[in-house]
Tab-separated table of C-alpha atoms in Angstrom:
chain	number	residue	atom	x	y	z
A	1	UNK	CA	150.910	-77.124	28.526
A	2	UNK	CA	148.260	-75.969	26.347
A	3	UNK	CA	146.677	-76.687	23.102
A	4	UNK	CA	148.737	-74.093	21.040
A	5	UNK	CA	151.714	-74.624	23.005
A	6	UNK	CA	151.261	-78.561	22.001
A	7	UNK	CA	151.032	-77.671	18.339
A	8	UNK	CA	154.160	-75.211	18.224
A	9	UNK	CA	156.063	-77.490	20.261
A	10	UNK	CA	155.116	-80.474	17.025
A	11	UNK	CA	156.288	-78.188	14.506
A	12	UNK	CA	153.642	-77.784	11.841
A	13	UNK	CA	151.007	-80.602	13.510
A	14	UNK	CA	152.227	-83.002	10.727
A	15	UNK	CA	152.765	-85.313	13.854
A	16	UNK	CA	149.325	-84.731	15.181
A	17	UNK	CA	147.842	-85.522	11.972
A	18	UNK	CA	150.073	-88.454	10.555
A	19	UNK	CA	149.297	-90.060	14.362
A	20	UNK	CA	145.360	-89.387	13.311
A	21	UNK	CA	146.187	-90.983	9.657
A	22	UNK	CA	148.147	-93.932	11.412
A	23	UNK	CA	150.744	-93.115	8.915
A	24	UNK	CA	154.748	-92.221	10.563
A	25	UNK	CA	155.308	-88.795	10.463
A	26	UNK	CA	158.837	-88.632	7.802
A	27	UNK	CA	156.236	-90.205	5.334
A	28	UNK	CA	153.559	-87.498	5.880
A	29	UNK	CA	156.237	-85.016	4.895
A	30	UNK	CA	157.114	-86.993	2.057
A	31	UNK	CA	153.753	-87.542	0.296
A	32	UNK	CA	152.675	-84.013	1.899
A	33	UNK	CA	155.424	-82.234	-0.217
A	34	UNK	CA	154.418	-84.222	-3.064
A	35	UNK	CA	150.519	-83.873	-3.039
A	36	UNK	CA	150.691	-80.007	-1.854
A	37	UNK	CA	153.411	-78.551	-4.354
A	38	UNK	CA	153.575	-77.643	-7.873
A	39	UNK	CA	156.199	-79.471	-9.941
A	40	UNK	CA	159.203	-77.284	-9.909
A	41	UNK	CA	160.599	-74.590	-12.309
A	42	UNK	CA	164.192	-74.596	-13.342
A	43	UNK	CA	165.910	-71.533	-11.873
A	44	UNK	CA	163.269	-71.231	-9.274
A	45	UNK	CA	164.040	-70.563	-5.786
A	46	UNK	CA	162.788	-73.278	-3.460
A	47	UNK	CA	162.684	-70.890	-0.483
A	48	UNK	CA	160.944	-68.009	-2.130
A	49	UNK	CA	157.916	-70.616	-3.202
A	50	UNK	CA	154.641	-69.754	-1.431
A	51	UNK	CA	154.019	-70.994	1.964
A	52	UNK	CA	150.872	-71.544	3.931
A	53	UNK	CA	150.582	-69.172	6.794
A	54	UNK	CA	150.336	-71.319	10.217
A	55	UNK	CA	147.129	-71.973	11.587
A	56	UNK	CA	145.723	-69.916	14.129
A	57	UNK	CA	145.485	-71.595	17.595
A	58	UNK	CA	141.629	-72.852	18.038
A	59	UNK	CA	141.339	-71.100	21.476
A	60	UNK	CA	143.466	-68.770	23.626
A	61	UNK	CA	143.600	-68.898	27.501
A	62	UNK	CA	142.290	-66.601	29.885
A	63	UNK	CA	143.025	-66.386	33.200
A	64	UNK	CA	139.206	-66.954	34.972
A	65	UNK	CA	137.872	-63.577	36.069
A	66	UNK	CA	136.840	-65.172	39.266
A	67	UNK	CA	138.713	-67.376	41.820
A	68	UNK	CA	137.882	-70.980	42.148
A	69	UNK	CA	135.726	-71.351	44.870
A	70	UNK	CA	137.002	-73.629	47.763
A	71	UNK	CA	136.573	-77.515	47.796
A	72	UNK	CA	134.107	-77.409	51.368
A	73	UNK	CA	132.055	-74.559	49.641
A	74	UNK	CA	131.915	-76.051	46.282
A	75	UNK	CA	130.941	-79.210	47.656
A	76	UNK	CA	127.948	-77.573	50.135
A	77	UNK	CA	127.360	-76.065	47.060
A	78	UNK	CA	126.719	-79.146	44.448
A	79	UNK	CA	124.774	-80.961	47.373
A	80	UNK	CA	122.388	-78.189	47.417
A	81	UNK	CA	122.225	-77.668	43.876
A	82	UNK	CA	121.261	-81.356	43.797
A	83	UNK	CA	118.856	-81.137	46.847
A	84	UNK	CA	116.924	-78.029	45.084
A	85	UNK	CA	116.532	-79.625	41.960
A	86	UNK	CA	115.235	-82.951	43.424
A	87	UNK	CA	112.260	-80.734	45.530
A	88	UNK	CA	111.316	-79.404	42.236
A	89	UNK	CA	110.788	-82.583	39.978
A	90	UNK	CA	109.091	-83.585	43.561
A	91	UNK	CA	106.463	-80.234	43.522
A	92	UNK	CA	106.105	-80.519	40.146
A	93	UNK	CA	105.030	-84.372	40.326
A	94	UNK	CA	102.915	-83.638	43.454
A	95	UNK	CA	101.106	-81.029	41.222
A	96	UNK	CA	100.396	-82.830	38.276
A	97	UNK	CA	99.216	-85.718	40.686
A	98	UNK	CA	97.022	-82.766	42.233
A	99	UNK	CA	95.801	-82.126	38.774
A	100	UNK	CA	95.079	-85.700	38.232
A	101	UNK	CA	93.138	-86.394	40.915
A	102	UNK	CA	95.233	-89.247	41.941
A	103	UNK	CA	95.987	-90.954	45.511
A	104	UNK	CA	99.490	-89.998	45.296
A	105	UNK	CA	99.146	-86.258	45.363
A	106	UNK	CA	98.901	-86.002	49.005
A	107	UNK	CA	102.205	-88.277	50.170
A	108	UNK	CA	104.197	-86.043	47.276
A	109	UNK	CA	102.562	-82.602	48.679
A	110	UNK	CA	103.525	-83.929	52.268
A	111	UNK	CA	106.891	-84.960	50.909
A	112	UNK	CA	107.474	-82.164	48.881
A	113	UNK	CA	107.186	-79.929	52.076
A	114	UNK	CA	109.763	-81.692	53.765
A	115	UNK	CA	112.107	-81.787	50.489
A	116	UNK	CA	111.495	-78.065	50.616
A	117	UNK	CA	112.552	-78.043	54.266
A	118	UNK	CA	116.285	-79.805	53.368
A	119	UNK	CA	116.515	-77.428	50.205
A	120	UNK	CA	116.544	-75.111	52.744
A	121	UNK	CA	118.670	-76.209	54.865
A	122	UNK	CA	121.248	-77.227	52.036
A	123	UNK	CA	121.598	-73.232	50.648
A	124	UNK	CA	121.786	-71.825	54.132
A	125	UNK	CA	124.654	-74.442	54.147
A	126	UNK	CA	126.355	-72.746	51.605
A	127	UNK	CA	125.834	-70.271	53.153
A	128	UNK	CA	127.462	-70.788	56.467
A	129	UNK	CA	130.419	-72.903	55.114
A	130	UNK	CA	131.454	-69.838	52.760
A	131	UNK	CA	131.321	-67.605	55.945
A	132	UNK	CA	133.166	-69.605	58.025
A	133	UNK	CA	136.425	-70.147	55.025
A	134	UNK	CA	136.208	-67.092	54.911
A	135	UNK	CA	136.928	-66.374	58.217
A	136	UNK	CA	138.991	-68.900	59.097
A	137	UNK	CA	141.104	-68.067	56.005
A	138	UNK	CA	141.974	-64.599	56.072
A	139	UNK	CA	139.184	-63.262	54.028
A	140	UNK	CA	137.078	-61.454	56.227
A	141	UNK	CA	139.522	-58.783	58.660
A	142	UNK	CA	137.132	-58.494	61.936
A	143	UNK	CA	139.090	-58.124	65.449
A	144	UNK	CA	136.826	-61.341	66.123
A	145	UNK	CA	138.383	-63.420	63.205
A	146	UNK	CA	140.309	-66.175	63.033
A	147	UNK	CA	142.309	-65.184	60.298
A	148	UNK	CA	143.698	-62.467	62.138
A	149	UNK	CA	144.921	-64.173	65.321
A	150	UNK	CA	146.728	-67.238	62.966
A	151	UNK	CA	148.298	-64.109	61.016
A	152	UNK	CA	149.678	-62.509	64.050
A	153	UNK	CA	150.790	-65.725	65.363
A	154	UNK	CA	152.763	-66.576	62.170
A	155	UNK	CA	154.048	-62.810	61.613
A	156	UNK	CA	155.321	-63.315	66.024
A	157	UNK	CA	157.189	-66.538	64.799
A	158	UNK	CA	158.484	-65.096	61.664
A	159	UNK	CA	159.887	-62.332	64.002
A	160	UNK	CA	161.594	-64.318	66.531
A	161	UNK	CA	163.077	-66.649	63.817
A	162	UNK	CA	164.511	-63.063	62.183
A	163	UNK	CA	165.759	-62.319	65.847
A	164	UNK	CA	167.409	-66.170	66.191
A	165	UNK	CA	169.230	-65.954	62.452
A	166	UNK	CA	170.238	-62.190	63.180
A	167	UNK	CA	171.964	-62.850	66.960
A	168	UNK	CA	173.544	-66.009	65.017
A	169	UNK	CA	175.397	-64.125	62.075
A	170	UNK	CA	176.330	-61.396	64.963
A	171	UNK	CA	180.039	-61.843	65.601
A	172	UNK	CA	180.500	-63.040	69.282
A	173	UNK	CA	183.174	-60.396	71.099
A	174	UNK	CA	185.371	-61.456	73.801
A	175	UNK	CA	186.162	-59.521	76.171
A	176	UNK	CA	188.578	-57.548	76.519
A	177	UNK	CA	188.777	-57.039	72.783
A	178	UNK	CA	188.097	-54.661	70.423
A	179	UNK	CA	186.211	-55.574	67.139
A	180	UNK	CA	188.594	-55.932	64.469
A	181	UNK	CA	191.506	-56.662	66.695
């Protein structure tokens, strides 16, 4: 349930905002009515006095133009993002050591080589793992995949459990008999 389908479901929000006032909601309509409107006329109608128009909802939905990526490549994904940025802070450290003239430069040059060498490895990970849900998951149609072999497998079972339900509902004949003797 959304935002704006939480505030139309309260009514007006006079919950929402007594709750935020720490004041009960029947009394929020009481001193509401009483701060907001005009002292009456005589011979006025009470329901043809001027109402506030409802709030627009702060945001509207969208459905998300892509699909959520999966959990194993979102994950491969986060760890490389993470790897990557670590070798940077790393060659930009070794370089201002460089710069410096300092002893460290050389273990953070060395180590930013090998830090390069994982960041590597950790977006060809990515890499890979998307391939691979994608072909173990139907994505990708190849005669080599996966995907297809499980989906003829299930459509085969779906088939012989059609076969099973139909030759069950069939009416058994003796014989001898005719059919609706």
């Amino acid at each position: 349930m959304g935002t704006a389908e939480r505030h139309k479901a309260s009514g007006s929000g006079e919950a929402v905002e007594a709750a935020a006032r720490g004041v009960a909601p029947r009394e929020v309509g009481a001193v509401r009515r009483e701060a907001d409107v005009a002292p009456r006329e005589v011979g006025v109608n009470p329901s043809k006095e001027a109402r506030p128009e409802p709030r627009p909802p702060l945001w509207i939905e969208e459905p998300a133009r892509r699909s959520r990526l999966p959990d194993p490549v979102r994950t491969a994904a986060v760890r490389a993002v993470i790897i990557v940025a670590v070798t940077l802070v790393q060659a930009m450290v070794a370089f201002l050591t460089a710069l410096a003239g300092s002893w460290l430069s050389f273990p953070m040059v060395l180590s930013s080589v090998a830090s390069t060498v994982v960041a590597t490895w950790g977006v060809l990970d990515v890499w890979v793992t998307r391939q691979v849900w994608n072909q173990r998951h139907g994505v990708v149609s190849m005669p080599s995949s996966t995907a297809r072999r499980l989906r003829r497998e299930r459509r085969r079972a779906r088939r012989l459990a059609r076969v099973a339900a139909r030759g069950k509902e069939r009416i058994r004949r003796r014989p001898g008999q005719l059919s609706h003797s």
